[in-house]
XYZ file of C-alpha atoms in Angstrom:
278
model
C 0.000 0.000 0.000
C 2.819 2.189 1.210
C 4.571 1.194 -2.291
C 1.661 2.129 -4.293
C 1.072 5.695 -2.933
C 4.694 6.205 -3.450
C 4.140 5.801 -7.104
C 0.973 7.669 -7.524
C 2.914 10.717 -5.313
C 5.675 10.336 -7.734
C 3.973 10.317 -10.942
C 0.609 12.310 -9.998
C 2.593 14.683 -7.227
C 3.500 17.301 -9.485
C -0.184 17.523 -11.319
C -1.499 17.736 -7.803
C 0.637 20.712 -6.746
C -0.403 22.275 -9.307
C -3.853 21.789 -9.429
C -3.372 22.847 -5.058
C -1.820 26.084 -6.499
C -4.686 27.236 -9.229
C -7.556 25.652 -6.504
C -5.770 28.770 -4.371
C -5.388 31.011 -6.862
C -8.712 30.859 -8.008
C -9.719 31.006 -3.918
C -8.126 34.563 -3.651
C -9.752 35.976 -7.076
C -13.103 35.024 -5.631
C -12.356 36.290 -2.126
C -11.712 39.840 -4.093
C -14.601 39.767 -6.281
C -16.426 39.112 -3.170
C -15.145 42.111 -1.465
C -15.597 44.147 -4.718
C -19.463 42.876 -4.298
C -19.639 44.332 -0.949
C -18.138 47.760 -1.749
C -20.403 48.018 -4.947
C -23.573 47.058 -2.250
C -22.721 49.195 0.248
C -22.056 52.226 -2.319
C -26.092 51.076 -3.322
C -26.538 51.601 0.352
C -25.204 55.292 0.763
C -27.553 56.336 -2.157
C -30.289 54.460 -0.685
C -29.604 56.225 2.835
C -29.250 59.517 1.316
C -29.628 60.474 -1.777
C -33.255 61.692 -1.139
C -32.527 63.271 2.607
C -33.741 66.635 3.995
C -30.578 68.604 3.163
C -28.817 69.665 5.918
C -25.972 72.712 6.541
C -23.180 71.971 5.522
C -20.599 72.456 9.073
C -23.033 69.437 10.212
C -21.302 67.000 8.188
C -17.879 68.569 7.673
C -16.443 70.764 10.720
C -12.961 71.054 9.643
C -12.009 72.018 6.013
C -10.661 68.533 5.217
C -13.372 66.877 6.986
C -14.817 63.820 5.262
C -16.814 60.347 5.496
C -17.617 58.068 3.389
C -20.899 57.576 4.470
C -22.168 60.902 3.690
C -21.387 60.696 0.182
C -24.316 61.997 -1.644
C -25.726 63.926 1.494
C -27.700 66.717 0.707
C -26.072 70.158 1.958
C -27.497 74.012 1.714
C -24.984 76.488 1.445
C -25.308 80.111 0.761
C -22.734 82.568 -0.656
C -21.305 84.082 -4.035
C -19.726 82.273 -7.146
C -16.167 83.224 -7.800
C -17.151 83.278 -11.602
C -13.686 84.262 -12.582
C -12.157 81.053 -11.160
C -14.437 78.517 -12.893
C -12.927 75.492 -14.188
C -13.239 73.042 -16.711
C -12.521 69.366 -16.065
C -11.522 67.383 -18.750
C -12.411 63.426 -20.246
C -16.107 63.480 -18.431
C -18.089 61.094 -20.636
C -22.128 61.116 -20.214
C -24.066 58.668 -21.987
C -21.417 57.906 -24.108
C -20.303 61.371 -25.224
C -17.368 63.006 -24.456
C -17.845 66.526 -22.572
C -16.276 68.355 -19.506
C -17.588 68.989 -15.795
C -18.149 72.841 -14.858
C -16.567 73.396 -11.859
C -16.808 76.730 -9.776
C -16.038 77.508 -6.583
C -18.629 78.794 -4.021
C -17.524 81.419 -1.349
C -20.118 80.907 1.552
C -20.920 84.105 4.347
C -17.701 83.237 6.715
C -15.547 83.094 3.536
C -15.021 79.591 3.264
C -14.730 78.171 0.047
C -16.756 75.168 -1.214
C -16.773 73.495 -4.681
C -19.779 72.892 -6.733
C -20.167 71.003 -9.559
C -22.666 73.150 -11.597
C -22.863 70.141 -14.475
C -21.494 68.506 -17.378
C -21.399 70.514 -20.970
C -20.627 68.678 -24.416
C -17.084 69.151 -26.224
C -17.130 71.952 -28.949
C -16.728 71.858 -32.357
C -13.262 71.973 -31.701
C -12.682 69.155 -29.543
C -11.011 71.790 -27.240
C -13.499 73.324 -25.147
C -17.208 73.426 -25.228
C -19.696 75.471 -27.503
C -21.111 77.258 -24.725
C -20.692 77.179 -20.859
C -24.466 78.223 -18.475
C -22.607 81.443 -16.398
C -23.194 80.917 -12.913
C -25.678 83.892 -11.081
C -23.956 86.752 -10.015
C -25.026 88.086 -6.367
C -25.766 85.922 -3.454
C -27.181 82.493 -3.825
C -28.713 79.447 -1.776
C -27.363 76.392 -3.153
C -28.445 72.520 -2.508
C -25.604 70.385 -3.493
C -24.712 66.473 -2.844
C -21.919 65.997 -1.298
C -18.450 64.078 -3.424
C -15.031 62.762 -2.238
C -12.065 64.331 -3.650
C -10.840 62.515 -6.401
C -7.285 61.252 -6.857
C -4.792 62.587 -9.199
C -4.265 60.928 -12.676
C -1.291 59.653 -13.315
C 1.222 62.945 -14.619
C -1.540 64.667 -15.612
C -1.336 68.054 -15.822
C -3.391 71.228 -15.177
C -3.464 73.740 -17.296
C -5.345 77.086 -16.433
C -8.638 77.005 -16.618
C -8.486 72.931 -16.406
C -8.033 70.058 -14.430
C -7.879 66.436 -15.271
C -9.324 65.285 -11.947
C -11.280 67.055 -9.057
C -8.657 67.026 -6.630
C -9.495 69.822 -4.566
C -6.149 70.311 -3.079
C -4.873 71.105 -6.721
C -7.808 73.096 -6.804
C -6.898 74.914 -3.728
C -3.628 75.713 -4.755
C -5.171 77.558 -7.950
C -7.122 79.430 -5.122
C -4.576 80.681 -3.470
C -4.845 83.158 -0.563
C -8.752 80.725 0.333
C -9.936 78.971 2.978
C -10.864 75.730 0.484
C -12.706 72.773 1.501
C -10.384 70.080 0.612
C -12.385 67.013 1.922
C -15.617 67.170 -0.499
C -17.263 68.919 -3.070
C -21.147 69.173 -4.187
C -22.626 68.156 -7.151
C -25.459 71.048 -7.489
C -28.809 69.957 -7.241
C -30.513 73.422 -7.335
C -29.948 77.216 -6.860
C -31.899 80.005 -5.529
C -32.469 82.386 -7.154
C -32.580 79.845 -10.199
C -29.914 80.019 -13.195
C -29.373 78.073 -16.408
C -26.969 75.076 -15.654
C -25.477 72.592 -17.719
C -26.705 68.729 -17.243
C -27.122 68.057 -13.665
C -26.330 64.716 -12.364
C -28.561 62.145 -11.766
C -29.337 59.157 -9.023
C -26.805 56.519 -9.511
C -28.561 53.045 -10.989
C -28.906 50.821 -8.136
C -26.174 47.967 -10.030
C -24.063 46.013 -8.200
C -22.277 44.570 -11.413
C -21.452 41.299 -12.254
C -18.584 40.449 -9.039
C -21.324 37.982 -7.420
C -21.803 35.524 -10.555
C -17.680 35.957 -11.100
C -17.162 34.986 -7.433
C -18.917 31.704 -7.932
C -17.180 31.072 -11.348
C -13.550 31.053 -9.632
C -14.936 28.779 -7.302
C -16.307 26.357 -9.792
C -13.284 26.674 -11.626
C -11.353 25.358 -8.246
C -13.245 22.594 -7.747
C -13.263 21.608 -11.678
C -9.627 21.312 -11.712
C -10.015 18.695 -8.797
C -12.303 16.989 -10.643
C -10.095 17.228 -14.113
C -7.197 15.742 -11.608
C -9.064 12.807 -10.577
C -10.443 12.082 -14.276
C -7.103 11.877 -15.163
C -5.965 9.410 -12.762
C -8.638 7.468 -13.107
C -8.356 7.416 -17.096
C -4.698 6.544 -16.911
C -5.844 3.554 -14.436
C -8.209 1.838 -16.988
C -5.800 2.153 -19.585
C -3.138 0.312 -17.284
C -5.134 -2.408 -16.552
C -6.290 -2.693 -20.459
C -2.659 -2.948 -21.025
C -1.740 -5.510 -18.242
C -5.068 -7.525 -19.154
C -3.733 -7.650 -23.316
C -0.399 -8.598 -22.647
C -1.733 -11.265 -20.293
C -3.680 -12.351 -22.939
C -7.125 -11.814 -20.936
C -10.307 -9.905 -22.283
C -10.116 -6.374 -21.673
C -12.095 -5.052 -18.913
C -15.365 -4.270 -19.251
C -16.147 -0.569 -17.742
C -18.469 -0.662 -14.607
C -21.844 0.094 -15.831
C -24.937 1.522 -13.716
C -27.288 -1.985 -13.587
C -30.252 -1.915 -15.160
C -33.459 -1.170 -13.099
C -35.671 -4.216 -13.291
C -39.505 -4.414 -13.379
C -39.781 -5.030 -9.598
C -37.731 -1.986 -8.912
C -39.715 0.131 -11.432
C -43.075 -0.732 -9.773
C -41.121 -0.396 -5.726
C -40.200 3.626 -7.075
C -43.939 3.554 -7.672
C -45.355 2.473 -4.758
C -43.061 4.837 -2.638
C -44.029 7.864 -4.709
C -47.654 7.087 -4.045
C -47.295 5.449 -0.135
């Protein structure tokens, strides 16, 4: 017996390891698509929870400047203050829908002279690719704004900003073009209205409630596992019925006959019946 596993260990032992290794492998990519399942349900969750609050001011969810959690992303917040107009900005590579446009950025000095950034929308590319046909001017004067509340995004890369532009909305490059301001560096707002009303470019809207595909892909890596235990096995089991067809020729013998289920006879055919009924 001892003999025998020796062999099998030495001719099977590699295949094994291997098969131990992509069973693992395919263990840890399921493990992350899990955990990318539960970040894409609990960013359904924030929406959910509030997306459709009362809004409330905005030093009740961030105190400090840099303040920010991630469970009040999307929370409605009321500010009121002036536009700096002359410091809007443009952010780059903002597809809607399938179209290529920018985000209208412009930053929002509130009573105590704070600065907060709103997102007043997204606007088409021009005719020129460069910048777009036509940008809605923010209202001039004081104004009551309702905004949801974003994370600062991270940098891209090397990207650079040129003047008037930004490749992402991180708002401490932002501050740094506002130099001399108080900035809020934690969050910004995409706008959800403005009093006294102004034209704005396409607002946002409420995120679909998709968790993507990371369940379903979770499961596959785990059938994949188990499959290649089941290939292994096959494959040893294969290699043993064409031994003992081997052996049984050059003995001279019939070859082995494969096992075969046995057939179910009337008697058993009418027992199933009886039980189905009794």
């Amino acid at each position: 017996m001892i003999a025998a596993i020796g062999r099998f260990l030495q001719r099977w032992g590699g295949y094994l390891a291997l098969v131990i290794v992509f069973a693992i492998a395919c263990a840890l990519l399921s493990n992350w698509q899990w955990e990318r399942r539960a970040e894409a349900v609990a960013a359904i969750q924030r929406v959910v929870d509030n997306y459709d609050a009362k809004p409330v001011a905005l030093d009740t969810v961030l105190p400090e400047l840099d303040s920010w959690k991630l469970d009040d992303e999307w929370t409605p917040v009321t500010l009121t203050g002036r536009y700096l107009r002359a410091d809007q900005t443009l952010v780059r590579n903002r597809p809607l829908e399938g179209n290529p446009g920018w985000e209208v950025l412009v930053p929002l000095q509130l009573d105590d002279g704070r600065v907060f950034l709103v997102d007043r929308g997204w606007v088409s590319v021009g005719d020129t690719q460069d910048l777009p046909d036509s940008i809605p001017a923010a209202p001039k004067g004081e104004v009551t704004v309702v905004a949801r509340l974003k994370p600062s995004e991270p940098t891209i890369g090397a990207s650079t900003s040129t003047k008037g532009q930004l490749a992402s909305i991180h708002l401490p490059t932002v501050a740094e073009h506002l130099a001399g301001e108080q900035v809020y560096t934690g969050a910004y707002g995409l706008l959800a209205s403005e009093t006294p009303s102004a034209a704005t470019a396409t607002l946002s809207t409420k995120p679909d409630p998709d968790e993507g595909p990371h369940l379903s892909y979770a499961l596959q890596w785990i059938a994949f596992g188990i499959l290649a235990f089941v290939g292994l096995v096959w494959a040893v089991r294969r290699e043993r019925r064409i031994a003992r067809e081997e052996a049984a020729e050059r003995a001279g013998l019939p070859a082995p006959e494969p096992k075969r289920p046995r057939r179910k006879t009337d008697a058993d055919i009418e027992d199933e019946l009886l039980d189905r009924v009794g």
